[in-house]
Every structure is written in structure tokens, then in C-alpha cells.
mmCIF file of C-alpha atoms in Angstrom:
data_model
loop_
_atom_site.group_PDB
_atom_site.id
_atom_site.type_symbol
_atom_site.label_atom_id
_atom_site.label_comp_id
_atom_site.label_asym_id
_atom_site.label_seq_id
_atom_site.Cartn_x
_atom_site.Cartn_y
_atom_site.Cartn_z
ATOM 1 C CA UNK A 531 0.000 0.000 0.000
ATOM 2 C CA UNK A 532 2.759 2.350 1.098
ATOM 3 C CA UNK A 533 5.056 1.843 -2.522
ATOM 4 C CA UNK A 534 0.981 2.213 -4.200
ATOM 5 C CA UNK A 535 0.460 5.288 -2.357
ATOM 6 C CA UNK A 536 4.311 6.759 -3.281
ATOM 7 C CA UNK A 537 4.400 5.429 -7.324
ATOM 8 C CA UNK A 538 1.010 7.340 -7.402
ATOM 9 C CA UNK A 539 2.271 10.636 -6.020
ATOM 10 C CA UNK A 540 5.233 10.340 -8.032
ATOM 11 C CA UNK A 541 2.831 10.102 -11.251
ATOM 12 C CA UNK A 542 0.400 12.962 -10.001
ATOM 13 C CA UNK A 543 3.751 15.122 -9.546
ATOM 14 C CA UNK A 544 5.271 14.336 -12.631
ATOM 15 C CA UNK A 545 1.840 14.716 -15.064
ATOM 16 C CA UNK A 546 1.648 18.113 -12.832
ATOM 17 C CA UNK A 547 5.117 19.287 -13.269
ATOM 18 C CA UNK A 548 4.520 18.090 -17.428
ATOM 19 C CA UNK A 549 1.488 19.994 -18.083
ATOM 20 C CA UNK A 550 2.295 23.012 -15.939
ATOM 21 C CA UNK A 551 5.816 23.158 -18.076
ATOM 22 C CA UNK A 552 3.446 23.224 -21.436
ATOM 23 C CA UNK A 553 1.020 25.526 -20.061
ATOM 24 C CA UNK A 554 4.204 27.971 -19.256
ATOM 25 C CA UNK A 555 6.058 27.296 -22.400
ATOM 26 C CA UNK A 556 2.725 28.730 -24.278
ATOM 27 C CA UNK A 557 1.832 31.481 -22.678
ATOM 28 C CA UNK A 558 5.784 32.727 -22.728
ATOM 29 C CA UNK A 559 5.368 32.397 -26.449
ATOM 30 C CA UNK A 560 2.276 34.237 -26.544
ATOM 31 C CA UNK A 561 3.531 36.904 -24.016
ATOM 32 C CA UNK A 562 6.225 37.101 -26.605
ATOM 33 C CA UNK A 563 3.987 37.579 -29.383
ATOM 34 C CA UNK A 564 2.518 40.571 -27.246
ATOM 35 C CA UNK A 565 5.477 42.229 -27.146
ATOM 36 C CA UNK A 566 6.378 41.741 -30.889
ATOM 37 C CA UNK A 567 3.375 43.497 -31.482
ATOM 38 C CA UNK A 568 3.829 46.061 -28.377
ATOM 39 C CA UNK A 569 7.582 46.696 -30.214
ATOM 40 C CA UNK A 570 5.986 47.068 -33.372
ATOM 41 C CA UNK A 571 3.794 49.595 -32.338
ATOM 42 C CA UNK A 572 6.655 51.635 -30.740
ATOM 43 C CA UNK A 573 8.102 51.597 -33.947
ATOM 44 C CA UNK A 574 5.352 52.674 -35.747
ATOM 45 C CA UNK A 575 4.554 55.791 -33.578
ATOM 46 C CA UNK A 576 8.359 56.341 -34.198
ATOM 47 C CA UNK A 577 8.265 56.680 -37.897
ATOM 48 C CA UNK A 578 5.381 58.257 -38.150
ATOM 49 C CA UNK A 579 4.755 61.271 -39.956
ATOM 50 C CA UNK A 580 2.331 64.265 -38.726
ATOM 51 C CA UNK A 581 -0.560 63.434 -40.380
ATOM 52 C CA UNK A 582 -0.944 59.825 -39.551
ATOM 53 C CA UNK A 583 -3.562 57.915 -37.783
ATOM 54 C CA UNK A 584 -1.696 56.252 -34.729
ATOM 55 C CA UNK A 585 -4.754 55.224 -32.800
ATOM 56 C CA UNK A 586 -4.267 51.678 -33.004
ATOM 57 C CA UNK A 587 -0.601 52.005 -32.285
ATOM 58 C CA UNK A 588 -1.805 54.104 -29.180
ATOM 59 C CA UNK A 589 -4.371 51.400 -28.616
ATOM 60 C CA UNK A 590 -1.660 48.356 -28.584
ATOM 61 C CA UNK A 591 0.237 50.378 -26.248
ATOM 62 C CA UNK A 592 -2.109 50.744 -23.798
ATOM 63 C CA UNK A 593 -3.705 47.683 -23.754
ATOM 64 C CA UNK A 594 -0.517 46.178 -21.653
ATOM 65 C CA UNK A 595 -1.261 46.080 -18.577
ATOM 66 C CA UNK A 596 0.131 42.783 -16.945
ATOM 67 C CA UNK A 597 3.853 42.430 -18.959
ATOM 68 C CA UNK A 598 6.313 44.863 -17.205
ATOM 69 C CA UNK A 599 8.651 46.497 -19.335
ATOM 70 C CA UNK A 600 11.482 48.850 -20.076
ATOM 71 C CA UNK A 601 12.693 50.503 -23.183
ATOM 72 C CA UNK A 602 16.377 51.423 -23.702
ATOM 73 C CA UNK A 603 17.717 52.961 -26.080
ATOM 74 C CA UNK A 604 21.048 52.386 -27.838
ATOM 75 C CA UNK A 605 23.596 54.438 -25.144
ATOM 76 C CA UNK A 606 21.216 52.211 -22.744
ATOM 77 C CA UNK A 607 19.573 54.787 -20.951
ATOM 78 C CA UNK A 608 15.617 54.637 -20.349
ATOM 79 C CA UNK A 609 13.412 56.070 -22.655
ATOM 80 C CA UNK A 610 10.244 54.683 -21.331
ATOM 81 C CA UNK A 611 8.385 52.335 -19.058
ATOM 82 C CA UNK A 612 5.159 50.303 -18.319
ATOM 83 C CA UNK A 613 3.939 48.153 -15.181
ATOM 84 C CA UNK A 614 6.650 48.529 -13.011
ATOM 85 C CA UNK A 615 6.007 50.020 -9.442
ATOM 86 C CA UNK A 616 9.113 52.485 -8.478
ATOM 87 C CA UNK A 617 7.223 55.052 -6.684
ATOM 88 C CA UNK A 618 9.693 56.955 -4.065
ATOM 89 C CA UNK A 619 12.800 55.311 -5.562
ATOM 90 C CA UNK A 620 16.075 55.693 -7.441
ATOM 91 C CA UNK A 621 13.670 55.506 -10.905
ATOM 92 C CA UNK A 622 16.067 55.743 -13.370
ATOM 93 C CA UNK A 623 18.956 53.682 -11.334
ATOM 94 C CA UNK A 624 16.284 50.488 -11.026
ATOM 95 C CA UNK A 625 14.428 50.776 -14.484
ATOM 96 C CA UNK A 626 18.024 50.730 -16.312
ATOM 97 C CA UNK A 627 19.382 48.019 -14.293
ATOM 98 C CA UNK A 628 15.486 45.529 -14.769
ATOM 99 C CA UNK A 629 16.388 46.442 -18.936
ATOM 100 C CA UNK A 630 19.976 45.295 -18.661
ATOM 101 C CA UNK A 631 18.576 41.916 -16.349
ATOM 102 C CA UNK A 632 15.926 41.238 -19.386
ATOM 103 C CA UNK A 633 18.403 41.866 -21.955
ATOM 104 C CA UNK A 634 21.190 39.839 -20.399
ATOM 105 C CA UNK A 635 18.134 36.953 -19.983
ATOM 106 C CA UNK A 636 17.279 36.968 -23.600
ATOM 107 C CA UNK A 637 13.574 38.937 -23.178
ATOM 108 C CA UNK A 638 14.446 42.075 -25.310
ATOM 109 C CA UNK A 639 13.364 43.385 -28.874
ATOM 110 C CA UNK A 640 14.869 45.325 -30.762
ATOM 111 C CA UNK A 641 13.428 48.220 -32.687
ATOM 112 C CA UNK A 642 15.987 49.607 -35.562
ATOM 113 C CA UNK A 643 15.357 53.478 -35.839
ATOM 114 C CA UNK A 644 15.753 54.031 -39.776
ATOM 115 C CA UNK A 645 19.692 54.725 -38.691
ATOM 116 C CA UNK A 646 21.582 51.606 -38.282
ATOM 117 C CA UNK A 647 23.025 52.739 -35.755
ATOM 118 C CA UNK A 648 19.959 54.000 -33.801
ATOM 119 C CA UNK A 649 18.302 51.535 -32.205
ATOM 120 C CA UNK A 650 15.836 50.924 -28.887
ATOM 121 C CA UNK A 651 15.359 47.654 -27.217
ATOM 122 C CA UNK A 652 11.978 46.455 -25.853
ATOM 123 C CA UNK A 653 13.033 44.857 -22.582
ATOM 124 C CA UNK A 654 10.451 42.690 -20.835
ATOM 125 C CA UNK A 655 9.479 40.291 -17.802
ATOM 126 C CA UNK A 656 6.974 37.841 -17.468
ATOM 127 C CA UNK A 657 3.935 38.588 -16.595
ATOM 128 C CA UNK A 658 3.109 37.903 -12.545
ATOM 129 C CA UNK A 659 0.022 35.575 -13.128
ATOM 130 C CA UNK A 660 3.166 33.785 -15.253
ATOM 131 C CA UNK A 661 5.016 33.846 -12.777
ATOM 132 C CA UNK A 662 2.419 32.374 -9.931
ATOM 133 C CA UNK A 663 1.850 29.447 -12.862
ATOM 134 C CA UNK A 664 5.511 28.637 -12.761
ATOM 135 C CA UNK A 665 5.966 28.315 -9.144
ATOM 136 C CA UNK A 666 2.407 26.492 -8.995
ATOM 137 C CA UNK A 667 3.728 22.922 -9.844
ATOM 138 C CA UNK A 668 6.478 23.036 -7.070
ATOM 139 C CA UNK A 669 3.404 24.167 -4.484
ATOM 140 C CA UNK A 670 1.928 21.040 -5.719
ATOM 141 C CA UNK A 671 4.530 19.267 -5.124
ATOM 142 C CA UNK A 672 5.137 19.803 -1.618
ATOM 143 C CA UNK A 673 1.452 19.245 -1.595
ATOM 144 C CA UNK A 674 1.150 16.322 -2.659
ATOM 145 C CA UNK A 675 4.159 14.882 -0.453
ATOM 146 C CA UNK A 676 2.893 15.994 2.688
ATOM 147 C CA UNK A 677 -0.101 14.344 1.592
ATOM 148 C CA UNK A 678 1.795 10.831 1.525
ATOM 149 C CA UNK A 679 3.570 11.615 4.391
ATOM 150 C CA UNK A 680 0.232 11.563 6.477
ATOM 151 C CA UNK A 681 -0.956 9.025 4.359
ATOM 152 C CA UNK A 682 1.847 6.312 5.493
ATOM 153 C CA UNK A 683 2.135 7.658 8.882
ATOM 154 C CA UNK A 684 -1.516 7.327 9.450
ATOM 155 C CA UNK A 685 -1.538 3.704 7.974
ATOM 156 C CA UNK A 686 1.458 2.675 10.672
ATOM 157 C CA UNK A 687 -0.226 4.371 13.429
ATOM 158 C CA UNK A 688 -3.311 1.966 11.863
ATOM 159 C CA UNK A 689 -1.266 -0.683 12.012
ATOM 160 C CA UNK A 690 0.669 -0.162 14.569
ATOM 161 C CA UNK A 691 -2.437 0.127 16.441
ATOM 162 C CA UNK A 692 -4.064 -3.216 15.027
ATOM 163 C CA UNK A 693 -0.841 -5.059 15.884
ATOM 164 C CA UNK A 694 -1.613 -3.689 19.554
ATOM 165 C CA UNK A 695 -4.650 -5.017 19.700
ATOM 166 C CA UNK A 696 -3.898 -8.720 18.452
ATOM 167 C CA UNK A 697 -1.204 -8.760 20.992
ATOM 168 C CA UNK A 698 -3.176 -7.285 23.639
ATOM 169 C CA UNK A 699 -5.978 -9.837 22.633
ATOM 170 C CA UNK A 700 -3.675 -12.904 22.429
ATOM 171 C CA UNK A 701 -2.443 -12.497 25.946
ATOM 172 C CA UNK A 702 -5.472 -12.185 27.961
ATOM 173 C CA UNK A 703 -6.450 -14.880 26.399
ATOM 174 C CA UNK A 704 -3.818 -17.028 26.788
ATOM 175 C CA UNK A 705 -4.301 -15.911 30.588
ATOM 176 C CA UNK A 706 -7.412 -16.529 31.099
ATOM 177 C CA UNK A 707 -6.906 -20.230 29.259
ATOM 178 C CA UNK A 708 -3.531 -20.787 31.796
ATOM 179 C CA UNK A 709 -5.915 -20.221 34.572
ATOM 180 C CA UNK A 710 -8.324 -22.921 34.995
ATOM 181 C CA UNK A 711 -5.418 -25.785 34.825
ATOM 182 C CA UNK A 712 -3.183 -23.874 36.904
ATOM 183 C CA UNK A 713 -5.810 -23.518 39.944
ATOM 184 C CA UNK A 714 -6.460 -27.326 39.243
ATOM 185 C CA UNK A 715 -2.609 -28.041 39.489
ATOM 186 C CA UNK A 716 -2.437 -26.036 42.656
ATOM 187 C CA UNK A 717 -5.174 -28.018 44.445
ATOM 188 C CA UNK A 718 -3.611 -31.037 43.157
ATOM 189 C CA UNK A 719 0.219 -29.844 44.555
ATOM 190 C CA UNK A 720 -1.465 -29.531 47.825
ATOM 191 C CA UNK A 721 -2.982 -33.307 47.900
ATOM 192 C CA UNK A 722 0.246 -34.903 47.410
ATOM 193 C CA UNK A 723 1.651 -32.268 49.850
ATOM 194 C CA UNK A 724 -0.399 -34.176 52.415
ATOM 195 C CA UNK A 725 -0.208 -37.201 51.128
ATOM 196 C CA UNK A 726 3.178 -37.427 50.569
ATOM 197 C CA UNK A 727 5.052 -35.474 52.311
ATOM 198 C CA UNK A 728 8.306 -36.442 52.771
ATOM 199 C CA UNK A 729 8.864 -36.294 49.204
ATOM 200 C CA UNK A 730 11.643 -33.992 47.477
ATOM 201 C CA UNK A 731 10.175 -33.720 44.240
ATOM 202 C CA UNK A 732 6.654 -32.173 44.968
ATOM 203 C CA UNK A 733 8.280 -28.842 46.341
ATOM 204 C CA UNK A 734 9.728 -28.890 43.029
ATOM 205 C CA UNK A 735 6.583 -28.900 41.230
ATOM 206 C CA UNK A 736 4.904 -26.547 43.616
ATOM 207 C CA UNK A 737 7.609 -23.643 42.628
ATOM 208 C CA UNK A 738 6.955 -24.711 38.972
ATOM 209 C CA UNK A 739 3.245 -23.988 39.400
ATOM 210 C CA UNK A 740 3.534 -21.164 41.062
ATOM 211 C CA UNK A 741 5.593 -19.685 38.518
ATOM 212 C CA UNK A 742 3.103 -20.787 35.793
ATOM 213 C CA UNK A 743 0.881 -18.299 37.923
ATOM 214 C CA UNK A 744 2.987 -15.736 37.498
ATOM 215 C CA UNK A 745 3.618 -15.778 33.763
ATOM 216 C CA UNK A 746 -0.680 -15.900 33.536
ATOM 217 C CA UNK A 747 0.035 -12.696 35.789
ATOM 218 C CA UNK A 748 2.263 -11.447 33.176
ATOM 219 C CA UNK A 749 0.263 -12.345 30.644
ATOM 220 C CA UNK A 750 -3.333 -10.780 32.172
ATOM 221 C CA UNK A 751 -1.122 -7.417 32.559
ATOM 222 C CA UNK A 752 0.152 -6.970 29.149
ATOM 223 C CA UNK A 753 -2.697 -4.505 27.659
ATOM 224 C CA UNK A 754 -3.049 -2.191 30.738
ATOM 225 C CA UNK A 755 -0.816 0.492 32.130
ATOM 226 C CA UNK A 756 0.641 -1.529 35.273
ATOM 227 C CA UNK A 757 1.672 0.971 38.701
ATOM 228 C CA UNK A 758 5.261 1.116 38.957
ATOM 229 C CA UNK A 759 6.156 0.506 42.347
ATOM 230 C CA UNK A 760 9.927 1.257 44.042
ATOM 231 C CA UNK A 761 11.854 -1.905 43.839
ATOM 232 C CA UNK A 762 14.981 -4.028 43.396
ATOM 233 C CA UNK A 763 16.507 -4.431 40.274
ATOM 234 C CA UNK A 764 19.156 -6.277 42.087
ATOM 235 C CA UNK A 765 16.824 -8.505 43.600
ATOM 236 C CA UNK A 766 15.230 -9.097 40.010
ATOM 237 C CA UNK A 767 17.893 -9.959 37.895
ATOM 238 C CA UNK A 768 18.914 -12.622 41.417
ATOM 239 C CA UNK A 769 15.631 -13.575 40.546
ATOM 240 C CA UNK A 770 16.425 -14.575 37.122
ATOM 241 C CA UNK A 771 19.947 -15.858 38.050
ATOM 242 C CA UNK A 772 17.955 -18.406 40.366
ATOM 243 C CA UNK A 773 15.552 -19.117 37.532
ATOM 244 C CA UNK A 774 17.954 -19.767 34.631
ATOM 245 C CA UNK A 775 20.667 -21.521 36.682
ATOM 246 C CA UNK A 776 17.625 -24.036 37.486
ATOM 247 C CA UNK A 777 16.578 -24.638 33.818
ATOM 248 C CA UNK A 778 20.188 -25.139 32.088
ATOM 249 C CA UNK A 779 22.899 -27.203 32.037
ATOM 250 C CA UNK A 780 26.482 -26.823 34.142
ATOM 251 C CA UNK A 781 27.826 -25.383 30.975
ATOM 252 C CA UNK A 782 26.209 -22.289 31.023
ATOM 253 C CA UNK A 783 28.252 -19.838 33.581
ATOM 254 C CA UNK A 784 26.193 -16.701 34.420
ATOM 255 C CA UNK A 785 28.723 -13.712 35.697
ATOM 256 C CA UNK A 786 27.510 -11.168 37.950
ATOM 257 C CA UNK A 787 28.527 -7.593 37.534
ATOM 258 C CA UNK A 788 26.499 -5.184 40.091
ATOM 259 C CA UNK A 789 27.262 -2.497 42.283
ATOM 260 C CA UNK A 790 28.029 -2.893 46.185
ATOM 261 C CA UNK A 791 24.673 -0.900 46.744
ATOM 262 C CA UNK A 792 21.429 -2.159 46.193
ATOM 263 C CA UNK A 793 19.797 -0.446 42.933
ATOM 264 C CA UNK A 794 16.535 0.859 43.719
ATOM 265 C CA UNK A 795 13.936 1.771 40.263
ATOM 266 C CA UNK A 796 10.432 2.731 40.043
ATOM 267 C CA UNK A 797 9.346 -0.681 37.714
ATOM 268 C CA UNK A 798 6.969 -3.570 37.368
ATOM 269 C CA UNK A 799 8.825 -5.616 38.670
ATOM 270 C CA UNK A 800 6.981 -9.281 37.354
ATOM 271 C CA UNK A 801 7.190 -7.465 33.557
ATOM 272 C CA UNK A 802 10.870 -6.499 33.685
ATOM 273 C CA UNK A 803 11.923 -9.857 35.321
ATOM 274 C CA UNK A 804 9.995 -11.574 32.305
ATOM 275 C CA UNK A 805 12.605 -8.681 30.110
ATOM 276 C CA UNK A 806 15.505 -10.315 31.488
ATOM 277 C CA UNK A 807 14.425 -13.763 31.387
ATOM 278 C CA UNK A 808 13.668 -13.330 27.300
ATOM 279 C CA UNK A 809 17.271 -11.733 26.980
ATOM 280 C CA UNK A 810 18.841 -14.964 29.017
ATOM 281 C CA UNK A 811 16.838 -17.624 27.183
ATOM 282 C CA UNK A 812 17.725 -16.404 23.884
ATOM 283 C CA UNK A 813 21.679 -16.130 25.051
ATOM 284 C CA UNK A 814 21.245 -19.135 25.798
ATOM 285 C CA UNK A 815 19.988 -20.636 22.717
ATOM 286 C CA UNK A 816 22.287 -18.325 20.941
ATOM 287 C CA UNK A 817 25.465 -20.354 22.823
ATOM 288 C CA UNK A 818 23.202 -23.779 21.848
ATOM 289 C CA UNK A 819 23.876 -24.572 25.809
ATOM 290 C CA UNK A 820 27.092 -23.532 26.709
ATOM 291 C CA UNK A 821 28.640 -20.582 27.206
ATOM 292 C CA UNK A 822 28.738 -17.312 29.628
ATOM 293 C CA UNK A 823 26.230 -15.091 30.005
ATOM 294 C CA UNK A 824 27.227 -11.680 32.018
ATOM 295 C CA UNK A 825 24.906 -9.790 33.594
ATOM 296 C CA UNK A 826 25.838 -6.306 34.085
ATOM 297 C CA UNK A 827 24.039 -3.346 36.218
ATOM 298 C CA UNK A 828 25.332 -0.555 36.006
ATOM 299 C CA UNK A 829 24.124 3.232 38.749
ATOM 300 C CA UNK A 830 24.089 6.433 36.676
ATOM 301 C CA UNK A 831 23.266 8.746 39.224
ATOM 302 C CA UNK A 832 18.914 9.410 38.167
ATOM 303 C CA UNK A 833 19.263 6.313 35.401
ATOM 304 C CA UNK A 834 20.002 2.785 35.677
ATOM 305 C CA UNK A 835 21.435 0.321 32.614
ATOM 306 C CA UNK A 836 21.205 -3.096 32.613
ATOM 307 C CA UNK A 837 23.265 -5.070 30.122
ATOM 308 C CA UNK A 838 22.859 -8.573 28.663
ATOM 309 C CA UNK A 839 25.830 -10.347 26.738
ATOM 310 C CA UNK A 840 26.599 -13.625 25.672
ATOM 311 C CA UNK A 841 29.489 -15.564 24.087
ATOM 312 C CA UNK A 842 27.285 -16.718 21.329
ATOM 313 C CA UNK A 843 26.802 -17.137 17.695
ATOM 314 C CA UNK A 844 25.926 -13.373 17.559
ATOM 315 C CA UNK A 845 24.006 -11.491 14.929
ATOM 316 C CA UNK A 846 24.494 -10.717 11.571
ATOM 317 C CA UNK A 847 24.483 -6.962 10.653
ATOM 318 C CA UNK A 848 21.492 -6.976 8.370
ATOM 319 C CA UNK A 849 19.740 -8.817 11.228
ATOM 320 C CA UNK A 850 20.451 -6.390 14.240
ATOM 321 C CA UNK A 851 17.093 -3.878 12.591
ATOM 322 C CA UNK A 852 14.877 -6.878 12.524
ATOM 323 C CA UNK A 853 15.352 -8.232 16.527
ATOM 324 C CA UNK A 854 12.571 -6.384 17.927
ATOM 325 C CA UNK A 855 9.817 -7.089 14.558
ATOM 326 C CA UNK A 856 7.281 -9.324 16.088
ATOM 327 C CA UNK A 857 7.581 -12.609 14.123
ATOM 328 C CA UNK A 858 11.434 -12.483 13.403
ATOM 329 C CA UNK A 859 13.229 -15.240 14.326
ATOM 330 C CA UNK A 860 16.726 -16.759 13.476
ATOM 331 C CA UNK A 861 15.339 -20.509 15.703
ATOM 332 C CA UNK A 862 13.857 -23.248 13.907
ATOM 333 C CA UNK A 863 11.588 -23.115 17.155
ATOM 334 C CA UNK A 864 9.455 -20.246 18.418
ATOM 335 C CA UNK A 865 7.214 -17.163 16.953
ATOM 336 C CA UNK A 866 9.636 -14.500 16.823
ATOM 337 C CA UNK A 867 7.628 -12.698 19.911
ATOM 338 C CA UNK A 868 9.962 -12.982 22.649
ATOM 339 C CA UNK A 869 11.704 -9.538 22.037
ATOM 340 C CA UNK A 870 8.892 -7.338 20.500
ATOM 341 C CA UNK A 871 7.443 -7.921 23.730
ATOM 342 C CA UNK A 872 10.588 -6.824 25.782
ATOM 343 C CA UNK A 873 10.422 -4.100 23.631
ATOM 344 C CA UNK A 874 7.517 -3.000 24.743
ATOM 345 C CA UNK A 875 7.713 -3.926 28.478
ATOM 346 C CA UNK A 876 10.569 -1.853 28.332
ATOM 347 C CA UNK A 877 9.768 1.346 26.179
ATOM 348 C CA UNK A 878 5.661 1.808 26.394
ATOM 349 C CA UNK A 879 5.630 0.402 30.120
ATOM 350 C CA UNK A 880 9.074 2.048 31.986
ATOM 351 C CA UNK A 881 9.389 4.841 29.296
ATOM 352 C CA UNK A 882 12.959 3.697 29.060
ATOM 353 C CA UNK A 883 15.162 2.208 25.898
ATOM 354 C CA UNK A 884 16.320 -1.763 25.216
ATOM 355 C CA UNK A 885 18.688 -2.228 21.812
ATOM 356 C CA UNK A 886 21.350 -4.274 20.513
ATOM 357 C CA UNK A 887 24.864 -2.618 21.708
ATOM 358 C CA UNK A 888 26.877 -4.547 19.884
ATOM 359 C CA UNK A 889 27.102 -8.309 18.318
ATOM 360 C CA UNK A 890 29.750 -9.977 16.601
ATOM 361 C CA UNK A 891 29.282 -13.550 14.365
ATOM 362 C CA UNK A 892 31.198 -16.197 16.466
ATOM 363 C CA UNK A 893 32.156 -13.799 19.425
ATOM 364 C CA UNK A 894 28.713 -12.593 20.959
ATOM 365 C CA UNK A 895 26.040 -10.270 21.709
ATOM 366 C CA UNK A 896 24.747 -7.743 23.954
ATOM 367 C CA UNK A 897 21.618 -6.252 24.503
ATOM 368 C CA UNK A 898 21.577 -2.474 26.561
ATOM 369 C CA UNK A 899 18.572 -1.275 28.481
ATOM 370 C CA UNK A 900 18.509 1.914 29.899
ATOM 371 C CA UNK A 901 15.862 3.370 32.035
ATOM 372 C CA UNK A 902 14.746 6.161 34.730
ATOM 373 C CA UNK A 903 14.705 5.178 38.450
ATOM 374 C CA UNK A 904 11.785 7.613 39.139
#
């Protein structure tokens, strides 16, 4: 739609510029014309005698009214004038300099005064509606691209906004279908609780069901505006630590870099966890299990960065503008949705800024995040 909406705007400025340019070339040559005759008509009342009838000379001479113009004669001083407004100015100075511009442009006539040497010269501009018809095309122009400008950035914004509400959509949903088995596997976590109690495995399961809770959580918030609240972004990212040293194998080293202090930011904290969790699972797959992942946070005085790299296969360069699309992937596994939605934890949620700070095929990646603490 957006390459329809730009090929036709090129077309519509192109036919305009086309017919404009015809419309101008004619009415220069008939403006022309004019002045032959206007010239012709000095020269007549030039040469003529006492007794002749130069009414219609006088008539032609008259009837310009929109074509301003200057006649010099040969020793290039002024010897009269028509349509030009120098009231309360250097007259002479100004007329003799607009002849010698028209001359010098190729918009004189000259009149021959019987002696070859004697001669005037009709100097002339266009006219000013020739003028406005000139510039009109251009006008159009800048018309016609504001015009697509809107056009395409209403139809993102359209999209854009339709994209928002499939995603918004998809997640309650898949929230409110997480919740039915999940209260069922809570009750059921209890029973064998009781009925088995010394037995190391059902703890196990209970912290996996409770953290299926909290991803429906997740999921039932995505859509709404969620209250930051003051918390621990140390705490968080130990949260993930925990998490991810759980769920992979002894090859995967996970380096801590924080401050002494603990790091205090106004956040969601359930969203942003799920943020760094996305960044770690996808370092992970991007080492294909083994590796080291570093985890650095980093106290800027009123902003706080968190940084994610990994030693793995990296990304290529024509890739890195294409991580955050919803649907891109590089996995034969998974819908590409992992880091649109960090995205927009990050950005629409905490008003603050995730992207790729640098990546390197073979070497490693590292994703940036930068926020506000208030």
C-alpha cells in the first residue's frame, strides 16, 4: 500500500510538473507575441509622420497592462516604461538596471530606428500571473508529499495500532486459558503435599506452578498500564539468576557484575523480570547450551542500565534492525515474539530504551537497556 500510495504521487507530480511546463512554455510564447506586437507599435509611432492615424498604435500600447517592461535605447539609458512600481525610488537607477537583467536573460526586442546605428530595445518580464503558474507545480509538489507523508504515517499508526490489539488480545487470552489448569494443578500440589510429604520432588513442582501463575500474571497485565512501584533491580535480575541456573545445564556460567549498593527503580517488577528472562533464554539458545552469560548493572546517578551479553553465535548486521519485529526469528523453534514484547515492556511500560549494543558472528552479543529510576 505504502510503494501504491508513493508510485502514485510520483505520477500525479510528474503529469503536474509536465502539463504546468506546457502551459508555461505557451503562454511565454504568446507573451512574446505581445510584445512583438507592443515593439511594433513603438516603432510605428516612431516613424510616423504628422498626419498619420496612430490610434491603433496608441491602442496596442495601452492595452498592456500585466507584462512589465522597459525601453532602452542604444547608449542604454531609459526612454520609457510600463507596469513597473518604483514610486519613491532611485527611478532611473532600477528601471536601467530591470532592462539590462531582461536583456542579459534573452527577453528584449529590438526596434531599428531608420539609422543603423539608432536603435531601442523592448526589454520585458513575465507577466506575474506567469510567474504564480511557474511556481504552482512546485506548491503542488510539496502538496502532494505531505499528503503521503500523512498518508503512510496514518496507515502505521493503523497498524501499529491493530498489531496492539492482536497482541493485547492474544495475551489475555492465553491468561485466562492458563488459569483454569493452573488452579487445578495447585489443588492437586497440595494433595500430594499431604499425602506425601516427605517427598523432594513435589516442592519442586509446587515452585513450577507457582511460577506458571505468574507468567498468567504477566500475561493478564500486558494490555493495561501496570503501577510502577519502588523496587529491586538487584533482587530481580537474582531472581532470574535463580531461575535460569535451574533450567540449564552446568555449561552455562552466568557472571555477575552489580554495584556494592542495592539499585533501587520505580518498575513492574513481574514485567521487567519476564525482560531479562527473554534476553537470558535467547543467550542461551544463541550459545546452543554452553557458554557465559554476564549480567551487568550498572548506577548512573537518576538512570540505571542493565546489560545482557553472551558468548554466542551473535548477529548478523542486516539482522540487528529486525530483533525487535514481532515474528522475526533466526530458531527453527518459536514465533519471533519474545523480544517485540521486551520491547515494549521496556519502552511503552518504563518509558525507558532496550537495543542491541553490539554483536559480533562467532564472538557474541549484547543487549543495553537503559531506564529512569523515578
Amino acid at each position: 500500500m505504502k510503494i501504491i500510495l508513493v508510485v502514485a504521487a510520483v505520477i500525479i507530480a510528474v503529469a503536474s510538473l509536465l502539463v504546468s511546463h506546457l502551459l508555461v512554455s505557451d503562454l511565454l510564447a504568446e507573451e512574446r507575441a505581445k510584445m512583438q506586437v507592443w515593439a511594433d507599435a513603438m516603432h510605428a509611432i516612431n516613424e510616423a509622420g504628422p498626419d498619420d492615424d496612430m490610434s491603433l498604435a496608441f491602442s496596442v500600447i495601452r492595452s498592456n497592462s500585466t507584462i512589465p517592461v522597459v525601453v532602452l535605447n542604444s547608449n542604454g539609458e531609459v526612454n520609457d516604461y510600463s507596469n513597473i512600481d518604483v514610486a519613491g525610488k532611485d527611478t532611473a537607477s532600477i528601471l536601467k538596471a530591470f532592462g539590462q537583467r531582461m536583456q542579459h536573460a534573452g527577453n528584449s526586442i529590438r526596434i531599428d530606428l531608420g539609422d543603423s546605428i539608432d536603435y531601442e530595445l523592448v526589454c520585458y518580464d513575465e507577466s506575474i500571473m506567469l510567474k504564480r503558474l511557474s511556481a504552482w507545480p512546485y506548491v503542488q509538489l510539496g502538496i502532494v508529499l505531505i499528503f503521503v507523508v500523512v498518508a503512510i504515517f496514518a496507515l502505521l499508526s493503523s497498524k501499529r495500532a491493530e498489531q496492539n490489539k492482536v497482541w493485547v488480545g492474544l495475551s489475555k487470552e492465553t491468561a485466562h486459558q492458563l488459569g483454569t489448569p493452573i488452579s487445578s494443578l495447585m489443588a492437586w500440589t497440595e494433595m500430594l503435599k499431604e499425602s506425601y510429604p516427605d517427598d523432594e520432588m513435589i516442592p519442586e513442582m509446587y515452585q513450577d506452578v507457582k511460577r506458571l501463575e505468574r507468567i498468567a500474571e504477566r500475561f493478564s497485565k500486558i494490555g493495561s498500564l501496570p503501577e510502577p512501584v519502588a523496587s529491586s533491580m538487584t533482587d530481580v535480575l537474582e531472581h532470574v539468576i535463580v531461575y535460569m541456573d535451574r533450567r540449564t545445564s552446568n555449561k552455562v556460567q552466568i557472571v555477575r557484575r552489580f554495584p556494592d549498593h542495592e539499585v533501587i527503580v520505580k518498575m513492574n517488577a513481574s514485567l521487567f523480570e519476564w525482560v531479562i528472562e527473554n534476553l537470558c533464554k535467547n543467550a542461551v539458545d544463541a550459545m546452543e547450551g554452553s557458554g557465559t552469560i554476564t549480567l551487568t548493572l550498572l548506577d548512573d546517578g537518576d538512570q540505571v542500565v542493565i546489560e545482557v551479553a553472551d558468548t554466542g553465535k551473535g548477529i548478523k548486521k542486516k539482522d540487528v534492525k529486525n530483533v525487535f519485529t514481532p515474528g522475526f526469528t533466526t530458531k527453527k523453534r518459536g514465533w519471533g515474539l519474545g523480544l517485540s514484547l521486551a520491547r515494549r515492556i521496556v519502552e511503552e511500560y518504563h518509558h525507558g530504551r532496550i537495543y542491541v549494543k553490539q554483536s559480533e558472528l562467532g564472538k557474541g552479543t549484547t543487549f543495553r537497556i537503559e531506564m529512569k529510576k523515578g
